[in-house]
């Protein structure tokens, strides 16, 4: 039933989980998740995810995320424009749980981004400058803090979260990655998740084809060696 299930989406989610689950016990920990997206996320946001503030884990193993929990995470991470995603990340950034995101809370998460940029010899963007940019993007009712309804009323909310804890997507946004811009123009009806899933499905399928071809070549070579005997 295409209205409810997409094999392409399932395949991408399962492969992503399998890549992180190195011991294949169907559970992943903080160190596994920090490798997601080529180490895109900060330790501070991963800590918040594992504190189970945005969503309680369904598994019963302490400090471990199960497959169902990972599904919620990846959907939130790859489509930050959806309301469930905005609620998920809002809870992560709202450290004191008072239902507003303050300057200090945003600075707490951005500090690690700034440090990572410096380590990578990237030109660091100071928090004062980035704060002005985020306020301009969201246009909150009160510029002293950001509420959930402010985020839901802006089309750029996802970029704000990327600025705070996903360095790869932050850099892509800052440089206006031409590949992503072209992909959006070619598939204007797709959601962020739909574009991500389609792109990853093609990549994973190509990797499988290369692996199958390599294995096939090996089998032919083995047969040719054994034939004379």
PDB file of C-alpha atoms in Angstrom:
ATOM      1  CA  UNK A   1       0.000   0.000   0.000  1.00  0.00           C
ATOM      2  CA  UNK A   2       1.890   3.026  -1.268  1.00  0.00           C
ATOM      3  CA  UNK A   3      -0.325   5.379   0.765  1.00  0.00           C
ATOM      4  CA  UNK A   4       1.077   3.950   3.986  1.00  0.00           C
ATOM      5  CA  UNK A   5       4.313   2.149   3.212  1.00  0.00           C
ATOM      6  CA  UNK A   6       7.306   2.899   1.028  1.00  0.00           C
ATOM      7  CA  UNK A   7       9.936   0.217   0.534  1.00  0.00           C
ATOM      8  CA  UNK A   8      12.395   2.922  -0.471  1.00  0.00           C
ATOM      9  CA  UNK A   9      11.920   4.711   2.851  1.00  0.00           C
ATOM     10  CA  UNK A  10      12.108   1.486   4.864  1.00  0.00           C
ATOM     11  CA  UNK A  11      15.276   0.419   3.059  1.00  0.00           C
ATOM     12  CA  UNK A  12      17.022   3.721   3.804  1.00  0.00           C
ATOM     13  CA  UNK A  13      16.045   3.748   7.484  1.00  0.00           C
ATOM     14  CA  UNK A  14      17.034   0.120   8.021  1.00  0.00           C
ATOM     15  CA  UNK A  15      20.387   0.506   6.253  1.00  0.00           C
ATOM     16  CA  UNK A  16      21.186   3.655   8.229  1.00  0.00           C
ATOM     17  CA  UNK A  17      20.416   1.856  11.480  1.00  0.00           C
ATOM     18  CA  UNK A  18      22.448  -1.197  10.446  1.00  0.00           C
ATOM     19  CA  UNK A  19      25.469   0.966   9.595  1.00  0.00           C
ATOM     20  CA  UNK A  20      25.453   2.473  13.098  1.00  0.00           C
ATOM     21  CA  UNK A  21      24.678  -0.770  14.928  1.00  0.00           C
ATOM     22  CA  UNK A  22      28.210  -2.131  14.600  1.00  0.00           C
ATOM     23  CA  UNK A  23      27.723  -5.169  16.855  1.00  0.00           C
ATOM     24  CA  UNK A  24      24.295  -5.859  15.295  1.00  0.00           C
ATOM     25  CA  UNK A  25      22.476  -6.356  18.576  1.00  0.00           C
ATOM     26  CA  UNK A  26      19.672  -4.121  17.249  1.00  0.00           C
ATOM     27  CA  UNK A  27      20.592  -1.406  19.743  1.00  0.00           C
ATOM     28  CA  UNK A  28      22.726   1.714  19.359  1.00  0.00           C
ATOM     29  CA  UNK A  29      24.380   3.879  22.008  1.00  0.00           C
ATOM     30  CA  UNK A  30      25.673   7.456  22.103  1.00  0.00           C
ATOM     31  CA  UNK A  31      28.959   6.600  20.420  1.00  0.00           C
ATOM     32  CA  UNK A  32      27.092   4.868  17.613  1.00  0.00           C
ATOM     33  CA  UNK A  33      24.722   7.786  17.066  1.00  0.00           C
ATOM     34  CA  UNK A  34      27.502  10.375  17.100  1.00  0.00           C
ATOM     35  CA  UNK A  35      28.711   8.783  13.837  1.00  0.00           C
ATOM     36  CA  UNK A  36      25.381   9.533  12.133  1.00  0.00           C
ATOM     37  CA  UNK A  37      25.636  11.623   8.965  1.00  0.00           C
ATOM     38  CA  UNK A  38      29.448  11.547   8.957  1.00  0.00           C
ATOM     39  CA  UNK A  39      29.670  12.879  12.527  1.00  0.00           C
ATOM     40  CA  UNK A  40      27.263  15.710  11.757  1.00  0.00           C
ATOM     41  CA  UNK A  41      25.716  16.028  15.224  1.00  0.00           C
ATOM     42  CA  UNK A  42      27.220  17.522  18.368  1.00  0.00           C
ATOM     43  CA  UNK A  43      27.801  15.525  21.541  1.00  0.00           C
ATOM     44  CA  UNK A  44      25.515  17.896  23.407  1.00  0.00           C
ATOM     45  CA  UNK A  45      22.491  17.201  21.224  1.00  0.00           C
ATOM     46  CA  UNK A  46      23.160  13.446  21.309  1.00  0.00           C
ATOM     47  CA  UNK A  47      23.259  13.650  25.110  1.00  0.00           C
ATOM     48  CA  UNK A  48      19.839  15.321  25.072  1.00  0.00           C
ATOM     49  CA  UNK A  49      18.414  12.642  22.786  1.00  0.00           C
ATOM     50  CA  UNK A  50      19.674   9.925  25.138  1.00  0.00           C
ATOM     51  CA  UNK A  51      18.305  11.792  28.138  1.00  0.00           C
ATOM     52  CA  UNK A  52      14.958  10.849  26.512  1.00  0.00           C
ATOM     53  CA  UNK A  53      13.609  14.380  26.943  1.00  0.00           C
ATOM     54  CA  UNK A  54      12.246  14.666  23.372  1.00  0.00           C
ATOM     55  CA  UNK A  55      10.816  11.134  23.478  1.00  0.00           C
ATOM     56  CA  UNK A  56      11.007   8.185  25.853  1.00  0.00           C
ATOM     57  CA  UNK A  57      12.816   5.169  24.399  1.00  0.00           C
ATOM     58  CA  UNK A  58      10.700   2.069  23.878  1.00  0.00           C
ATOM     59  CA  UNK A  59      13.551  -0.291  24.756  1.00  0.00           C
ATOM     60  CA  UNK A  60      14.414  -1.388  28.275  1.00  0.00           C
ATOM     61  CA  UNK A  61      18.215  -1.430  27.950  1.00  0.00           C
ATOM     62  CA  UNK A  62      19.780   1.510  29.785  1.00  0.00           C
ATOM     63  CA  UNK A  63      21.645   3.917  27.521  1.00  0.00           C
ATOM     64  CA  UNK A  64      20.557   2.169  24.339  1.00  0.00           C
ATOM     65  CA  UNK A  65      18.280   3.276  21.494  1.00  0.00           C
ATOM     66  CA  UNK A  66      16.211   0.655  19.700  1.00  0.00           C
ATOM     67  CA  UNK A  67      15.077   0.558  16.084  1.00  0.00           C
ATOM     68  CA  UNK A  68      11.704   2.229  16.740  1.00  0.00           C
ATOM     69  CA  UNK A  69      13.440   5.057  18.622  1.00  0.00           C
ATOM     70  CA  UNK A  70      15.858   5.462  15.723  1.00  0.00           C
ATOM     71  CA  UNK A  71      12.951   5.761  13.265  1.00  0.00           C
ATOM     72  CA  UNK A  72      11.591   8.735  15.225  1.00  0.00           C
ATOM     73  CA  UNK A  73      15.067  10.262  15.384  1.00  0.00           C
ATOM     74  CA  UNK A  74      15.909   9.965  11.675  1.00  0.00           C
ATOM     75  CA  UNK A  75      12.524  11.331  10.582  1.00  0.00           C
ATOM     76  CA  UNK A  76      13.014  14.292  12.912  1.00  0.00           C
ATOM     77  CA  UNK A  77      16.614  14.830  11.803  1.00  0.00           C
ATOM     78  CA  UNK A  78      16.027  14.647   8.060  1.00  0.00           C
ATOM     79  CA  UNK A  79      12.797  16.658   7.906  1.00  0.00           C
ATOM     80  CA  UNK A  80      13.005  19.512  10.373  1.00  0.00           C
ATOM     81  CA  UNK A  81      10.087  21.296   8.705  1.00  0.00           C
ATOM     82  CA  UNK A  82       7.453  18.895  10.066  1.00  0.00           C
ATOM     83  CA  UNK A  83       5.597  19.711  13.293  1.00  0.00           C
ATOM     84  CA  UNK A  84       6.605  16.490  15.107  1.00  0.00           C
ATOM     85  CA  UNK A  85      10.226  17.281  14.243  1.00  0.00           C
ATOM     86  CA  UNK A  86       9.973  20.853  15.500  1.00  0.00           C
ATOM     87  CA  UNK A  87       8.468  19.601  18.764  1.00  0.00           C
ATOM     88  CA  UNK A  88      11.195  16.957  19.093  1.00  0.00           C
ATOM     89  CA  UNK A  89      14.089  19.391  18.702  1.00  0.00           C
ATOM     90  CA  UNK A  90      12.404  22.176  20.679  1.00  0.00           C
ATOM     91  CA  UNK A  91      12.332  19.873  23.718  1.00  0.00           C
ATOM     92  CA  UNK A  92      16.024  19.099  23.197  1.00  0.00           C
ATOM     93  CA  UNK A  93      17.061  22.770  23.162  1.00  0.00           C
ATOM     94  CA  UNK A  94      14.696  23.801  25.972  1.00  0.00           C
ATOM     95  CA  UNK A  95      17.076  22.728  28.735  1.00  0.00           C
ATOM     96  CA  UNK A  96      14.941  23.823  31.695  1.00  0.00           C
ATOM     97  CA  UNK A  97      11.640  22.697  30.187  1.00  0.00           C
ATOM     98  CA  UNK A  98       9.928  26.074  30.596  1.00  0.00           C
ATOM     99  CA  UNK A  99       8.590  25.963  27.013  1.00  0.00           C
ATOM    100  CA  UNK A 100      10.754  28.791  25.697  1.00  0.00           C
ATOM    101  CA  UNK A 101      14.219  28.738  24.139  1.00  0.00           C
ATOM    102  CA  UNK A 102      16.447  31.468  25.529  1.00  0.00           C
ATOM    103  CA  UNK A 103      19.634  33.051  24.278  1.00  0.00           C
ATOM    104  CA  UNK A 104      21.676  31.125  26.873  1.00  0.00           C
ATOM    105  CA  UNK A 105      20.212  27.796  25.768  1.00  0.00           C
ATOM    106  CA  UNK A 106      20.999  28.499  22.125  1.00  0.00           C
ATOM    107  CA  UNK A 107      24.516  29.612  23.047  1.00  0.00           C
ATOM    108  CA  UNK A 108      25.072  26.403  25.050  1.00  0.00           C
ATOM    109  CA  UNK A 109      24.506  24.273  21.942  1.00  0.00           C
ATOM    110  CA  UNK A 110      26.239  26.638  19.524  1.00  0.00           C
ATOM    111  CA  UNK A 111      29.463  26.677  21.592  1.00  0.00           C
ATOM    112  CA  UNK A 112      30.262  23.148  20.450  1.00  0.00           C
ATOM    113  CA  UNK A 113      29.545  24.059  16.830  1.00  0.00           C
ATOM    114  CA  UNK A 114      31.926  27.006  17.143  1.00  0.00           C
ATOM    115  CA  UNK A 115      34.636  24.772  18.598  1.00  0.00           C
ATOM    116  CA  UNK A 116      34.205  22.248  15.783  1.00  0.00           C
ATOM    117  CA  UNK A 117      34.490  24.973  13.149  1.00  0.00           C
ATOM    118  CA  UNK A 118      37.724  26.164  14.724  1.00  0.00           C
ATOM    119  CA  UNK A 119      39.122  22.605  14.781  1.00  0.00           C
ATOM    120  CA  UNK A 120      38.280  22.234  11.085  1.00  0.00           C
ATOM    121  CA  UNK A 121      39.952  25.570  10.271  1.00  0.00           C
ATOM    122  CA  UNK A 122      36.601  26.926   9.142  1.00  0.00           C
ATOM    123  CA  UNK A 123      35.995  30.638   9.508  1.00  0.00           C
ATOM    124  CA  UNK A 124      34.015  30.689  12.796  1.00  0.00           C
ATOM    125  CA  UNK A 125      30.764  32.628  12.925  1.00  0.00           C
ATOM    126  CA  UNK A 126      30.468  34.311  16.325  1.00  0.00           C
ATOM    127  CA  UNK A 127      27.352  33.624  18.376  1.00  0.00           C
ATOM    128  CA  UNK A 128      26.282  37.279  18.446  1.00  0.00           C
ATOM    129  CA  UNK A 129      26.187  37.309  14.653  1.00  0.00           C
ATOM    130  CA  UNK A 130      24.438  33.965  14.374  1.00  0.00           C
ATOM    131  CA  UNK A 131      21.863  34.975  16.997  1.00  0.00           C
ATOM    132  CA  UNK A 132      20.863  38.009  14.918  1.00  0.00           C
ATOM    133  CA  UNK A 133      20.558  35.746  11.876  1.00  0.00           C
ATOM    134  CA  UNK A 134      18.350  33.250  13.727  1.00  0.00           C
ATOM    135  CA  UNK A 135      16.086  35.981  15.099  1.00  0.00           C
ATOM    136  CA  UNK A 136      15.686  37.372  11.574  1.00  0.00           C
ATOM    137  CA  UNK A 137      14.835  33.895  10.279  1.00  0.00           C
ATOM    138  CA  UNK A 138      12.207  33.110  12.940  1.00  0.00           C
ATOM    139  CA  UNK A 139      10.865  36.605  13.690  1.00  0.00           C
ATOM    140  CA  UNK A 140       9.592  35.605  17.160  1.00  0.00           C
ATOM    141  CA  UNK A 141       6.848  37.555  18.943  1.00  0.00           C
ATOM    142  CA  UNK A 142       9.390  38.447  21.642  1.00  0.00           C
ATOM    143  CA  UNK A 143      13.028  38.713  20.539  1.00  0.00           C
ATOM    144  CA  UNK A 144      14.209  37.740  24.033  1.00  0.00           C
ATOM    145  CA  UNK A 145      13.196  34.103  23.509  1.00  0.00           C
ATOM    146  CA  UNK A 146      11.689  31.696  20.987  1.00  0.00           C
ATOM    147  CA  UNK A 147       8.469  29.765  21.557  1.00  0.00           C
ATOM    148  CA  UNK A 148       7.320  26.632  19.777  1.00  0.00           C
ATOM    149  CA  UNK A 149       4.608  28.536  17.941  1.00  0.00           C
ATOM    150  CA  UNK A 150       7.255  30.946  16.618  1.00  0.00           C
ATOM    151  CA  UNK A 151       9.080  27.988  15.075  1.00  0.00           C
ATOM    152  CA  UNK A 152       5.892  26.507  13.627  1.00  0.00           C
ATOM    153  CA  UNK A 153       5.141  29.846  11.992  1.00  0.00           C
ATOM    154  CA  UNK A 154       8.464  30.023  10.127  1.00  0.00           C
ATOM    155  CA  UNK A 155       9.624  28.089   7.079  1.00  0.00           C
ATOM    156  CA  UNK A 156      13.256  28.451   8.185  1.00  0.00           C
ATOM    157  CA  UNK A 157      12.991  26.769  11.586  1.00  0.00           C
ATOM    158  CA  UNK A 158      14.842  23.671  10.420  1.00  0.00           C
ATOM    159  CA  UNK A 159      17.849  25.771   9.493  1.00  0.00           C
ATOM    160  CA  UNK A 160      17.931  27.242  13.006  1.00  0.00           C
ATOM    161  CA  UNK A 161      18.251  23.774  14.509  1.00  0.00           C
ATOM    162  CA  UNK A 162      20.949  22.864  11.980  1.00  0.00           C
ATOM    163  CA  UNK A 163      22.883  25.963  13.022  1.00  0.00           C
ATOM    164  CA  UNK A 164      22.748  24.850  16.650  1.00  0.00           C
ATOM    165  CA  UNK A 165      23.766  21.204  16.375  1.00  0.00           C
ATOM    166  CA  UNK A 166      24.325  19.841  12.835  1.00  0.00           C
ATOM    167  CA  UNK A 167      27.578  21.195  11.431  1.00  0.00           C
ATOM    168  CA  UNK A 168      27.358  19.554   8.004  1.00  0.00           C
ATOM    169  CA  UNK A 169      23.894  20.959   7.292  1.00  0.00           C
ATOM    170  CA  UNK A 170      24.872  24.317   8.757  1.00  0.00           C
ATOM    171  CA  UNK A 171      27.825  24.533   6.363  1.00  0.00           C
ATOM    172  CA  UNK A 172      25.642  23.413   3.444  1.00  0.00           C
ATOM    173  CA  UNK A 173      23.147  26.165   4.293  1.00  0.00           C
ATOM    174  CA  UNK A 174      25.856  28.809   4.627  1.00  0.00           C
ATOM    175  CA  UNK A 175      27.379  27.905   1.256  1.00  0.00           C
ATOM    176  CA  UNK A 176      23.954  27.349  -0.381  1.00  0.00           C
ATOM    177  CA  UNK A 177      24.922  23.894  -1.667  1.00  0.00           C
ATOM    178  CA  UNK A 178      24.027  24.002  -5.421  1.00  0.00           C
ATOM    179  CA  UNK A 179      23.256  20.264  -5.458  1.00  0.00           C
ATOM    180  CA  UNK A 180      20.574  20.660  -2.787  1.00  0.00           C
ATOM    181  CA  UNK A 181      19.139  23.717  -4.509  1.00  0.00           C
ATOM    182  CA  UNK A 182      18.883  21.823  -7.808  1.00  0.00           C
ATOM    183  CA  UNK A 183      17.284  18.848  -6.070  1.00  0.00           C
ATOM    184  CA  UNK A 184      14.629  21.092  -4.526  1.00  0.00           C
ATOM    185  CA  UNK A 185      13.821  22.600  -7.913  1.00  0.00           C
ATOM    186  CA  UNK A 186      13.596  19.204  -9.597  1.00  0.00           C
ATOM    187  CA  UNK A 187      11.293  17.779  -6.900  1.00  0.00           C
ATOM    188  CA  UNK A 188       9.336  20.745  -5.497  1.00  0.00           C
ATOM    189  CA  UNK A 189       6.499  18.521  -4.216  1.00  0.00           C
ATOM    190  CA  UNK A 190       8.785  16.282  -2.143  1.00  0.00           C
ATOM    191  CA  UNK A 191       9.351  16.931   1.551  1.00  0.00           C
ATOM    192  CA  UNK A 192      12.860  17.231   2.974  1.00  0.00           C
ATOM    193  CA  UNK A 193      12.517  13.634   4.117  1.00  0.00           C
ATOM    194  CA  UNK A 194      11.371  12.501   0.663  1.00  0.00           C
ATOM    195  CA  UNK A 195      14.378  14.110  -1.011  1.00  0.00           C
ATOM    196  CA  UNK A 196      16.773  12.664   1.554  1.00  0.00           C
ATOM    197  CA  UNK A 197      15.298   9.152   1.276  1.00  0.00           C
ATOM    198  CA  UNK A 198      15.380   9.221  -2.529  1.00  0.00           C
ATOM    199  CA  UNK A 199      18.983  10.431  -2.597  1.00  0.00           C
ATOM    200  CA  UNK A 200      20.142   7.859  -0.048  1.00  0.00           C
ATOM    201  CA  UNK A 201      18.229   5.013  -1.705  1.00  0.00           C
ATOM    202  CA  UNK A 202      20.061   5.646  -4.980  1.00  0.00           C
ATOM    203  CA  UNK A 203      23.420   5.802  -3.179  1.00  0.00           C
ATOM    204  CA  UNK A 204      22.816   2.620  -1.188  1.00  0.00           C
ATOM    205  CA  UNK A 205      21.530   0.771  -4.253  1.00  0.00           C
ATOM    206  CA  UNK A 206      24.642   1.732  -6.221  1.00  0.00           C
ATOM    207  CA  UNK A 207      26.861   0.502  -3.374  1.00  0.00           C
ATOM    208  CA  UNK A 208      24.981  -2.814  -3.338  1.00  0.00           C
ATOM    209  CA  UNK A 209      25.364  -3.148  -7.114  1.00  0.00           C
ATOM    210  CA  UNK A 210      29.113  -2.569  -6.879  1.00  0.00           C
ATOM    211  CA  UNK A 211      29.402  -5.112  -4.065  1.00  0.00           C
ATOM    212  CA  UNK A 212      27.356  -7.686  -5.989  1.00  0.00           C
ATOM    213  CA  UNK A 213      29.480  -7.135  -9.079  1.00  0.00           C
ATOM    214  CA  UNK A 214      32.655  -7.613  -7.048  1.00  0.00           C
ATOM    215  CA  UNK A 215      31.342 -10.807  -5.504  1.00  0.00           C
ATOM    216  CA  UNK A 216      30.241 -12.062  -8.906  1.00  0.00           C
ATOM    217  CA  UNK A 217      33.677 -11.428 -10.363  1.00  0.00           C
ATOM    218  CA  UNK A 218      35.256 -13.304  -7.500  1.00  0.00           C
ATOM    219  CA  UNK A 219      32.999 -16.303  -8.076  1.00  0.00           C
ATOM    220  CA  UNK A 220      33.835 -16.439 -11.777  1.00  0.00           C
ATOM    221  CA  UNK A 221      37.560 -16.235 -10.990  1.00  0.00           C
ATOM    222  CA  UNK A 222      37.308 -19.033  -8.416  1.00  0.00           C
ATOM    223  CA  UNK A 223      35.457 -21.272 -10.882  1.00  0.00           C
ATOM    224  CA  UNK A 224      38.074 -20.691 -13.568  1.00  0.00           C
ATOM    225  CA  UNK A 225      40.826 -21.694 -11.142  1.00  0.00           C
ATOM    226  CA  UNK A 226      39.045 -24.836 -10.063  1.00  0.00           C
ATOM    227  CA  UNK A 227      37.948 -25.986 -13.537  1.00  0.00           C
ATOM    228  CA  UNK A 228      41.246 -27.662 -14.581  1.00  0.00           C
ATOM    229  CA  UNK A 229      41.147 -29.805 -11.462  1.00  0.00           C
TER     230      UNK A 229
END
